[in-house]
Coordinates of C-alpha atoms and ligand atoms in Angstrom, one line a residue:
X98 CA 62.5 83.8 101.2
X99 CA 62.5 85.1 104.7
X100 CA 64.1 83.3 107.7
X101 CA 61.7 81.1 109.7
X102 CA 61.1 82.4 113.2
X103 CA 60.5 80.6 116.4
X104 CA 60.9 81.4 120.1
X105 CA 63.8 79.1 121.1
X106 CA 62.3 78.8 124.6
X107 CA 59.2 77.2 123.1
X108 CA 61.0 74.3 121.4
X109 CA 61.0 70.8 122.9
X110 CA 64.8 70.7 122.9
X111 CA 65.0 73.8 125.1
X112 CA 62.7 72.2 127.7
X113 CA 65.0 69.2 127.7
X114 CA 68.0 71.4 128.0
X115 CA 66.6 73.1 131.1
X116 CA 66.3 69.7 132.8
X117 CA 69.7 68.6 131.5
X118 CA 71.3 71.8 132.8
X119 CA 69.9 71.2 136.2
X120 CA 71.5 67.7 136.2
X121 CA 75.0 68.9 135.2
X122 CA 75.3 72.5 136.4
X123 CA 77.2 71.6 139.6
X124 CA 79.4 68.9 138.2
X125 CA 83.1 69.7 138.1
X126 CA 84.7 69.1 134.7
X127 CA 87.5 67.3 136.3
X128 CA 85.2 64.5 137.1
X129 CA 84.3 64.0 133.5
X130 CA 87.9 63.9 132.5
X131 CA 88.6 61.3 135.2
X132 CA 85.7 59.2 134.2
X133 CA 86.2 59.3 130.5
X134 CA 89.8 58.9 129.1
X135 CA 88.6 59.7 125.6
X136 CA 86.8 63.0 126.5
X137 CA 89.6 65.2 125.1
X138 CA 89.5 63.3 121.8
X139 CA 85.8 63.2 121.5
X140 CA 85.2 66.8 122.2
X141 CA 87.8 68.1 119.7
X142 CA 87.9 68.7 116.0
X143 CA 91.0 68.6 113.8
X144 CA 90.3 70.4 110.6
X145 CA 93.0 71.5 108.1
X146 CA 95.6 73.4 110.2
X147 CA 93.1 73.9 113.0
X148 CA 92.8 71.9 116.2
X149 CA 89.7 73.0 118.1
X150 CA 89.5 71.5 121.6
X151 CA 86.2 72.2 123.3
X152 CA 86.5 69.5 126.0
X153 CA 87.2 71.9 128.8
X154 CA 83.6 73.1 128.8
X155 CA 80.8 72.4 131.3
X156 CA 79.1 70.2 128.8
X157 CA 78.8 66.5 128.0
X158 CA 78.0 64.7 124.8
X159 CA 74.4 64.8 125.9
X160 CA 74.5 68.5 126.1
X161 CA 75.7 68.7 122.5
X162 CA 73.1 66.2 121.3
X163 CA 70.3 68.4 122.8
X164 CA 71.8 71.5 121.3
X165 CA 71.9 69.8 117.9
X166 CA 68.2 68.9 118.5
X167 CA 67.6 72.6 119.1
X168 CA 69.1 73.7 115.9
X169 CA 67.3 70.9 114.0
X170 CA 64.1 72.1 115.5
X171 CA 64.6 75.7 114.4
X172 CA 65.9 74.5 111.0
X173 CA 69.4 76.0 111.1
X174 CA 70.1 74.0 107.8
X175 CA 67.5 76.0 106.0
X176 CA 68.8 79.3 107.4
X177 CA 72.4 78.5 106.3
X178 CA 71.1 77.7 102.8
X179 CA 69.3 81.1 102.7
X180 CA 72.3 82.9 104.0
X181 CA 74.6 81.6 101.3
X182 CA 72.2 81.8 98.4
X183 CA 71.3 85.5 98.7
X184 CA 67.9 85.4 100.3
X185 CA 66.8 88.6 101.9
X186 CA 67.7 87.5 105.4
X187 CA 68.4 91.1 106.6
X188 CA 64.7 91.6 106.4
X189 CA 64.5 94.8 108.4
X190 CA 66.8 96.5 105.8
X191 CA 65.5 94.4 103.0
X192 CA 68.9 93.1 102.1
X193 CA 70.8 89.9 101.3
X194 CA 73.9 89.1 103.5
X195 CA 76.5 87.9 101.1
X196 CA 80.0 88.7 102.4
X197 CA 80.6 84.9 101.8
X198 CA 80.1 85.6 98.0
X199 CA 83.2 87.9 98.1
X200 CA 85.5 85.0 99.0
X201 CA 83.8 82.4 96.7
X202 CA 86.1 82.0 93.8
X203 CA 84.3 79.0 92.4
X204 CA 80.6 80.0 91.9
X205 CA 79.6 81.6 88.7
X206 CA 76.2 82.8 89.7
X207 CA 74.7 84.1 93.0
X208 CA 71.5 86.0 92.5
X209 CA 70.4 89.1 94.5
X210 CA 67.0 90.3 93.4
X211 CA 67.5 88.3 90.2
X212 CA 70.8 89.9 89.4
X213 CA 74.0 87.8 89.2
X214 CA 76.5 89.6 91.5
X215 CA 79.5 87.5 90.6
X216 CA 80.6 89.6 87.6
X217 CA 80.5 92.7 89.8
X218 CA 82.6 91.1 92.4
X219 CA 85.2 89.9 89.9
X220 CA 85.4 93.4 88.3
X221 CA 85.9 95.0 91.7
X222 CA 88.6 92.4 92.6
X223 CA 90.4 93.2 89.3
X224 CA 90.2 96.9 90.1
X225 CA 91.7 96.2 93.6
X226 CA 94.4 94.0 92.2
X227 CA 95.5 96.5 89.4
X228 CA 95.4 99.4 91.8
X229 CA 97.2 97.9 94.7
X230 CA 99.9 96.4 92.4
X231 CA 100.5 99.7 90.8
X232 CA 100.9 101.5 94.1
X233 CA 103.1 98.7 95.7
X234 CA 105.3 98.6 92.6
X235 CA 105.7 102.3 92.5
X236 CA 104.3 102.5 89.0
X237 CA 101.5 104.8 90.2
X238 CA 103.0 107.8 91.9
X239 CA 102.0 111.0 93.8
X240 CA 101.7 114.4 92.2
X241 CA 105.4 115.0 92.3
X242 CA 106.2 111.6 90.7
X243 CA 107.4 110.1 93.9
X244 CA 106.4 106.6 94.9
X245 CA 103.9 106.3 97.7
X246 CA 105.3 105.4 101.2
X247 CA 102.2 105.8 103.4
X248 CA 98.6 104.8 103.2
X249 CA 95.9 106.4 105.4
X250 CA 92.5 104.6 105.8
X251 CA 89.8 107.0 106.9
X252 CA 86.8 105.2 108.1
X253 CA 85.0 104.0 111.3
X254 CA 83.2 100.9 112.6
X255 CA 83.2 98.3 109.9
X256 CA 85.1 100.6 107.6
X257 CA 88.0 100.6 110.0
X258 CA 88.0 97.8 112.5
X259 CA 88.3 94.8 110.1
X260 CA 91.0 96.3 107.9
X261 CA 92.9 97.7 110.9
X262 CA 92.8 94.3 112.7
X263 CA 93.9 92.4 109.6
X264 CA 96.7 94.8 108.6
X265 CA 98.1 94.5 112.1
X266 CA 97.6 90.7 112.2
X267 CA 99.5 90.3 109.0
X268 CA 102.2 92.8 109.6
X269 CA 104.8 90.0 109.4
X270 CA 103.8 89.8 105.7
X271 CA 103.7 93.5 105.0
X272 CA 105.7 95.3 102.3
X273 CA 107.4 98.7 102.5
X274 CA 104.2 100.8 102.7
X275 CA 103.2 102.1 106.1
X276 CA 99.5 101.9 106.8
X277 CA 97.7 104.2 109.2
X278 CA 94.1 104.4 110.3
X279 CA 92.1 107.4 111.3
X280 CA 88.7 106.7 112.7
X281 CA 87.7 108.9 115.7
X282 CA 86.1 112.2 115.2
X283 CA 88.4 113.3 118.0
X284 CA 90.6 115.8 116.1
X285 CA 93.6 114.7 118.2
X286 CA 93.5 111.4 116.4
X287 CA 93.8 112.8 112.9
X288 CA 96.4 115.3 114.0
X289 CA 98.6 112.6 115.5
X290 CA 98.3 110.5 112.4
X291 CA 99.2 113.2 109.9
X292 CA 102.0 114.5 112.0
X293 CA 104.8 112.7 110.3
X294 CA 103.3 112.3 106.9
X295 CA 104.5 113.8 103.6
X296 CA 101.5 114.8 101.3
X297 CA 103.7 114.0 98.3
X298 CA 104.0 110.3 99.1
X299 CA 100.7 109.6 101.0
X300 CA 97.6 107.9 99.6
X301 CA 94.3 108.5 101.4
X302 CA 91.5 106.0 101.2
X303 CA 88.1 107.3 102.4
X304 CA 86.1 104.2 103.3
X305 CA 82.4 104.7 104.0
X306 CA 79.7 102.5 102.8
X307 CA 77.1 105.2 103.1
X308 CA 79.4 108.2 102.7
X309 CA 77.3 110.1 105.3
X310 CA 79.1 109.1 108.4
X311 CA 80.0 112.2 110.4
X312 CA 83.3 111.0 111.8
X313 CA 84.6 109.8 108.4
X314 CA 83.5 112.9 106.5
X315 CA 85.0 115.3 109.1
X316 CA 88.3 113.5 109.0
X317 CA 88.3 113.3 105.2
X318 CA 87.5 117.0 105.0
X319 CA 90.2 117.9 107.5
X320 CA 92.8 115.8 105.7
X321 CA 91.8 117.2 102.3
X322 CA 92.3 120.7 103.6
X323 CA 95.6 119.8 105.2
X324 CA 96.6 118.2 101.8
X325 CA 95.5 121.3 99.8
X326 CA 97.4 123.6 102.1
X327 CA 100.6 122.0 100.6
X328 CA 99.5 120.6 97.2
X329 CA 97.6 121.9 94.2
X330 CA 93.9 121.1 93.6
X331 CA 94.7 118.8 90.7
X332 CA 96.8 116.6 92.9
X333 CA 93.7 115.3 94.7
X334 CA 93.0 112.8 92.0
X335 CA 96.4 111.1 92.6
X336 CA 96.1 111.0 96.3
X337 CA 92.4 110.4 97.3
X338 CA 90.4 107.3 96.5
X339 CA 87.1 106.2 98.0
X340 CA 85.3 103.0 98.8
X341 CA 81.5 103.4 98.9
X342 CA 78.1 102.5 97.7
X343 CA 77.2 106.1 97.4
X344 CA 78.8 107.2 94.2
X345 CA 77.0 110.6 94.0
X346 CA 78.2 111.7 97.5
X347 CA 81.8 110.6 96.7
X348 CA 81.8 112.7 93.5
X349 CA 80.4 115.6 95.4
X350 CA 83.3 115.3 97.8
X351 CA 85.6 115.8 94.7
X352 CA 86.8 112.3 94.1
X353 CA 87.2 111.3 90.5
X354 CA 84.9 108.5 89.4
X355 CA 87.9 106.4 88.3
X356 CA 89.1 106.5 91.9
X357 CA 86.0 105.0 93.4
X358 CA 85.9 101.4 94.5
X359 CA 82.3 100.0 94.5
X360 CA 80.6 98.5 97.6
X361 CA 77.2 96.9 97.8
X362 CA 74.3 97.0 100.2
X363 CA 74.4 93.2 100.5
X364 CA 77.7 93.5 102.4
X365 CA 77.3 94.6 106.0
X366 CA 79.8 97.1 107.2
X367 CA 81.1 94.8 110.0
X368 CA 81.6 92.0 107.5
X369 CA 83.1 94.1 104.8
X370 CA 86.9 93.5 105.1
X371 CA 86.6 91.0 102.3
X372 CA 85.3 93.6 99.9
X373 CA 86.9 96.7 98.5
X374 CA 86.9 97.9 102.1
X375 CA 89.9 95.7 102.3
X376 CA 91.9 98.0 100.0
X377 CA 94.3 98.9 102.8
X378 CA 94.9 95.2 103.4
X379 CA 95.7 94.7 99.7
X380 CA 98.1 97.6 99.8
X381 CA 99.8 96.6 103.0
X382 CA 100.4 92.9 102.3
X383 CA 100.0 92.8 98.5
X384 CA 97.0 91.5 96.6
X385 CA 98.2 87.9 96.5
X386 CA 98.1 87.7 100.3
X387 CA 94.6 89.3 100.3
X388 CA 93.6 86.4 97.9
X389 CA 94.9 83.9 100.4
X390 CA 92.9 85.6 103.2
X391 CA 89.7 85.2 101.0
X392 CA 90.7 81.6 100.1
X393 CA 91.0 80.7 103.8
X394 CA 87.6 82.2 104.6
X395 CA 86.0 80.4 101.7
X396 CA 87.4 77.1 103.0
X397 CA 85.8 77.9 106.4
X398 CA 82.6 78.8 104.6
X399 CA 82.6 75.4 102.8
X400 CA 83.2 73.6 106.1
X401 CA 80.3 75.5 107.8
X402 CA 78.0 74.9 104.9
X403 CA 78.6 71.2 104.4
X404 CA 79.8 69.7 107.6
X405 CA 77.4 67.8 109.8
X406 CA 76.7 69.9 112.9
X407 CA 78.5 67.4 115.2
X408 CA 81.8 68.1 113.3
X409 CA 81.1 71.7 112.4
X410 CA 83.4 74.1 114.2
X411 CA 81.4 77.4 114.1
X412 CA 78.1 75.5 114.9
X413 CA 79.6 73.8 117.9
X414 CA 81.3 77.0 119.2
X415 CA 78.0 78.9 118.8
X416 CA 76.0 76.3 120.6
X417 CA 78.4 76.1 123.5
X418 CA 78.2 79.9 123.7
X419 CA 74.4 79.7 123.9
X420 CA 74.6 77.1 126.7
X421 CA 76.6 79.5 128.8
X422 CA 74.6 82.6 127.8
X423 CA 71.2 81.2 128.3
X424 CA 71.6 78.4 130.9
X425 CA 74.6 79.4 133.0
X426 CA 73.7 83.1 132.6
X427 CA 77.2 84.1 131.7
X428 CA 77.1 87.7 130.5
X429 CA 80.4 87.9 128.8
X430 CA 82.8 86.0 126.6
X431 CA 86.5 86.6 126.6
X432 CA 88.7 86.2 123.5
X433 CA 92.4 85.8 124.3
X434 CA 94.8 85.3 121.4
X435 CA 98.3 84.3 122.4
X436 CA 99.7 86.4 119.6
X437 CA 100.5 90.0 119.8
X438 CA 99.7 90.2 116.1
X439 CA 96.0 89.6 117.0
X440 CA 96.1 92.6 119.3
X441 CA 92.9 94.0 117.7
X442 CA 91.1 90.8 117.3
X443 CA 88.7 91.1 120.3
X444 CA 88.0 94.8 119.4
X445 CA 87.1 93.7 115.9
X446 CA 84.9 91.0 117.2
X447 CA 83.1 93.4 119.6
X448 CA 81.5 95.1 116.6
X449 CA 81.0 92.0 114.6
X450 CA 79.3 90.2 117.5
X451 CA 77.7 92.9 119.6
X452 CA 76.3 95.1 116.7
X453 CA 74.8 91.9 115.3
X454 CA 73.3 90.1 118.2
X455 CA 72.8 93.0 120.7
X456 CA 69.1 92.9 120.0
X457 CA 66.0 92.8 122.2
X458 CA 63.3 92.3 119.6
X459 CA 62.7 89.0 117.9
X460 CA 62.0 88.2 114.3
X461 CA 58.3 88.5 115.1
X462 CA 58.7 92.0 116.3
X463 CA 58.1 91.0 119.9
X464 CA 60.2 92.0 122.9
X465 CA 62.5 89.1 123.9
X466 CA 62.3 87.4 127.3
X467 CA 65.7 85.6 127.2
X468 CA 69.3 86.6 126.9
X469 CA 70.7 87.4 123.4
X470 CA 74.2 88.6 122.4
X471 CA 77.0 88.4 125.0
X472 CA 79.5 91.1 125.9
X473 CA 82.7 90.4 124.0
X474 CA 86.1 91.5 125.3
X475 CA 89.7 90.4 125.5
X476 CA 93.3 91.2 125.1
X477 CA 96.3 89.2 123.9
X478 CA 98.0 86.8 126.3
X479 CA 100.3 86.8 128.2
X480 CA 99.6 90.5 128.8
X481 CA 96.0 89.7 129.8
X482 CA 97.2 87.3 132.5
X483 CA 98.9 90.2 134.3
X484 CA 95.8 92.4 133.9
X485 CA 92.4 90.7 134.4
X486 CA 93.0 87.0 134.7
X487 CA 92.7 87.2 138.5
X488 CA 88.9 87.7 138.0
X489 CA 88.6 84.9 135.5
X490 CA 90.4 82.5 137.9
X491 CA 88.9 83.5 141.3
X492 CA 86.1 86.1 140.7
X493 CA 82.5 85.5 141.2
X494 CA 81.6 85.6 137.5
X495 CA 81.6 82.8 135.0
X496 CA 83.6 83.9 132.0
X497 CA 83.8 81.4 129.1
X498 CA 87.1 82.1 127.4
X499 CA 88.5 81.3 123.9
X500 CA 92.2 80.8 123.8
X501 CA 93.7 81.2 120.3
X502 CA 97.3 80.2 119.8
X503 CA 99.7 79.3 117.0
X504 CA 102.1 76.3 116.9
X505 CA 104.9 78.2 115.1
X506 CA 106.2 81.6 115.7
X507 CA 106.7 83.8 112.7
X508 CA 110.1 85.2 113.7
X509 CA 111.4 81.8 114.8
X510 CA 112.3 82.8 118.3
X511 CA 111.7 79.3 119.7
X512 CA 112.7 80.1 123.3
X513 CA 110.0 82.8 123.6
X514 CA 107.5 80.8 121.6
X515 CA 107.8 78.0 124.1
X516 CA 107.4 80.4 127.0
X517 CA 104.3 81.9 125.4
X518 CA 102.7 78.5 124.7
X519 CA 103.6 77.1 128.1
X520 CA 101.5 80.0 129.5
X521 CA 98.7 79.3 126.9
X522 CA 98.4 75.6 128.0
X523 CA 98.9 76.4 131.7
X524 CA 96.1 78.8 131.8
X525 CA 93.4 76.5 130.4
X526 CA 94.6 73.7 132.6
X527 CA 94.6 75.9 135.7
X528 CA 91.1 77.2 134.8
X529 CA 89.9 73.6 134.5
X530 CA 91.5 72.0 137.5
X531 CA 91.9 74.9 139.9
X532 CA 93.8 74.2 143.1
X533 CA 92.3 72.4 146.1
X534 CA 92.7 73.3 149.8
X535 CA 94.7 70.1 150.2
X536 CA 97.2 71.2 147.6
X537 CA 97.4 74.7 149.0
X538 CA 98.1 73.3 152.5
X539 CA 100.8 70.9 151.2
X540 CA 102.5 73.6 149.3
X541 CA 102.5 76.0 152.3
X542 CA 103.8 73.3 154.6
X543 CA 106.6 72.6 152.1
X544 CA 107.5 76.3 152.3
X545 CA 107.6 75.8 156.1
X546 CA 104.8 78.3 156.8
X547 CA 103.8 78.3 160.5
X548 CA 100.5 76.5 161.1
X549 CA 98.7 79.5 162.5
X550 CA 99.7 81.6 159.4
X551 CA 98.9 78.7 157.1
X552 CA 95.4 78.5 158.5
X553 CA 94.8 82.2 157.9
X554 CA 96.1 82.4 154.4
X555 CA 95.2 79.0 152.8
X556 CA 91.6 79.8 151.9
X557 CA 92.7 82.8 149.7
X558 CA 94.9 80.6 147.7
X559 CA 92.3 78.0 146.7
X560 CA 91.1 78.0 143.1
X561 CA 87.8 76.2 142.5
X562 CA 88.5 75.6 138.8
X563 CA 85.7 74.4 136.6
X564 CA 86.1 77.6 134.5
X565 CA 85.3 76.9 130.8
X566 CA 87.6 77.5 127.9
X567 CA 87.8 76.6 124.2
X568 CA 91.2 76.2 122.7
X569 CA 91.8 77.0 119.1
X570 CA 95.4 75.9 118.2
X571 CA 96.4 76.8 114.6
X572 CA 99.6 75.7 113.0
X573 CA 100.8 79.1 112.0
X574 CA 99.5 82.6 111.5
X575 CA 99.2 83.1 107.8
X576 CA 96.7 85.1 105.6
X577 CA 94.9 81.9 104.9
X578 CA 94.6 80.7 108.5
X579 CA 93.5 84.2 109.6
X580 CA 90.8 84.1 106.9
X581 CA 89.5 80.8 108.3
X582 CA 89.6 82.1 111.9
X583 CA 87.6 85.3 111.1
X584 CA 85.1 83.4 109.0
X585 CA 84.5 80.9 111.8
X586 CA 83.6 83.7 114.2
X587 CA 81.4 85.3 111.6
X588 CA 79.4 82.1 111.3
X589 CA 79.3 81.6 115.0
X590 CA 77.5 85.0 115.2
X591 CA 75.1 83.9 112.4
X592 CA 74.2 80.7 114.2
X593 CA 73.5 82.4 117.5
X594 CA 71.4 85.0 115.8
X595 CA 69.3 82.3 114.2
X596 CA 68.8 80.5 117.5
X597 CA 68.0 83.7 119.4
X598 CA 65.5 84.6 116.6
X599 CA 66.9 88.1 116.1
X600 CA 67.8 90.0 112.9
X601 CA 71.6 90.0 113.2
X602 CA 72.4 92.2 110.2
X603 CA 70.8 95.6 111.0
X604 CA 72.1 98.1 113.6
X605 CA 69.3 100.5 114.5
X606 CA 70.7 100.7 118.0
X607 CA 73.5 103.0 116.9
X608 CA 71.1 105.6 115.5
X609 CA 69.5 107.4 118.5
X610 CA 72.8 108.6 119.9
X611 CA 73.9 109.8 116.4
X612 CA 70.7 111.8 115.9
X613 CA 70.9 113.4 119.3
X614 CA 74.6 114.3 118.7
X615 CA 73.6 116.1 115.6
X616 CA 71.1 118.3 117.5
X617 CA 73.5 118.9 120.4
X618 CA 76.2 119.9 118.0
X619 CA 74.2 122.9 116.8
X620 CA 73.5 123.8 120.4
X621 CA 77.3 123.8 121.2
X622 CA 78.0 126.3 118.5
X623 CA 75.0 128.6 118.9
X624 CA 73.1 130.3 121.7
X625 CA 70.2 127.9 121.1
X626 CA 69.1 125.8 124.0
X627 CA 67.1 122.6 123.7
X628 CA 65.2 120.8 126.4
X629 CA 67.4 118.2 128.1
X630 CA 67.3 116.3 131.4
X631 CA 69.0 118.3 134.2
X632 CA 72.2 116.3 134.1
X633 CA 72.8 116.7 130.3
X634 CA 71.9 120.4 130.5
X635 CA 74.4 121.1 133.2
X636 CA 77.1 119.1 131.4
X637 CA 76.6 121.1 128.2
X638 CA 76.6 124.4 130.1
X639 CA 79.9 123.4 131.8
X640 CA 81.4 122.4 128.5
X641 CA 80.4 125.7 126.9
X642 CA 82.1 127.5 129.7
X643 CA 85.3 125.6 129.1
X644 CA 85.4 126.2 125.3
Ligands
LIG5 O1 78.2 102.3 113.8 C1 77.2 102.2 112.9 C2 77.8 101.9 111.5 O2 76.7 102.0 110.6 C3 78.5 100.6 111.4 O3 77.6 99.5 111.2 C4 79.3 100.8 110.2 O4 80.3 99.8 110.1 C5 79.9 102.2 110.5 O5 78.8 102.8 111.1 C6 80.4 103.0 109.4 O6 79.5 103.2 108.4 P1 80.0 103.7 107.0 O7 80.9 102.7 106.4 O8 78.7 103.9 106.2 O9 80.7 105.0 107.1

């Protein structure tokens, strides 16, 4: 059954939220902390190895109550039920959305169009396990009988970002294999990646759900030619495997049917790292760790599915995000992991979130008159502090920020871990409290700054504070905790899409540019000229003169 649809602005809860927002919008969070000694405890959830503190937000318990009323009114419970049970909730593409089934090791039946998908999932997982074990152990070798040393994942978007993010995030757990990623159609990318590779010991995984993506096929063809310039044709079967739903196209490319890992249209590209798209993860950290990743995600799924909304981590994070997006008019959300391992986490979330909720038409097919998906960005701390935190602290924009940190460091360098985490805590505290004029003046006086200089400089050193943050403190970065973290963000996106009444699982917005690029490509290589606007026409002419 289809998702229900309702304009959130027409709900009673939204009307109440508008009034409530006006009451609290100018209150400084400091006041709430001063008035209520239990605020930090109330607005916090401890769950498994997660400690999620959302008390440093410009919300009260009343805000949350109204937001729960909102999701009750639009029947989020019903939507969650449909999401997990395989209803066609991606209605514009007529597909179910079941990445959650991939990490569900307990269910024996989940139906998609009356077909049980669980046996297919188990078969694909067995294939992943057998294949990755045989490569990692060195049992399966390249065409000259040498064990593999390098893996190259060729894919883009969801066929690249998720696996690349996880492989880097779990690099502490990696084995001897070196994993590389080629995504951009920029030929310099592929050239740089293959530079140091030995074709005899390199395995190439072509990952493309559709197997029609220009970037991936160009890179795959380039690499195949490079490989065949050094190896015989029959070696292709030892060195090239593919992950796709499009078996015919993969076979046309010349990949043996036994080297194809299946994918299904009920897994969206940007949510596919849990599927066979995660082959590079299995190879890099071993299948057992991949299973732990799935296990963690499944635990988060169970929490999301069963927990009351007022104790439900992804629901609460989603609702707080909506409050900033639609009431405070915050345009962006920053994601700052205090872990270099999570270097690509924000980049990964950009696709997951912005390709999902960057929509302007509602589920009625009507143009939307309220804000939907936010702009997602971020970099790891502490580097981010030395790059753009100035703007978060003293700029004119409100930027709700998620701080993600881990209690234990993986390499056990306690001194640096303490320094890292001191910064982590200091930033959210500074963003909350700010620094008053009185404090600035006292500090300058202690430094014996002359009064006339003090008067000139003090105003620039004041921080108003009241800048919102969520803190997600996790015991340790493990495959399991990473699985939980990613799944929570996936569900946050789902909840927000339901409230904004959009179809979160299509991505028609990426099509127009692709189509035009196809036409312009023929123009770049021929004398043909197509009608363009003056600017594009001049740019193309200039480019042609440089070729
Ligand atoms: O950018 C559009 C998109 O369709 C993404 O949604 C997808 O992850 C990516 O292209 C790659 O698609 P494919 O896996 O089919 O090559």
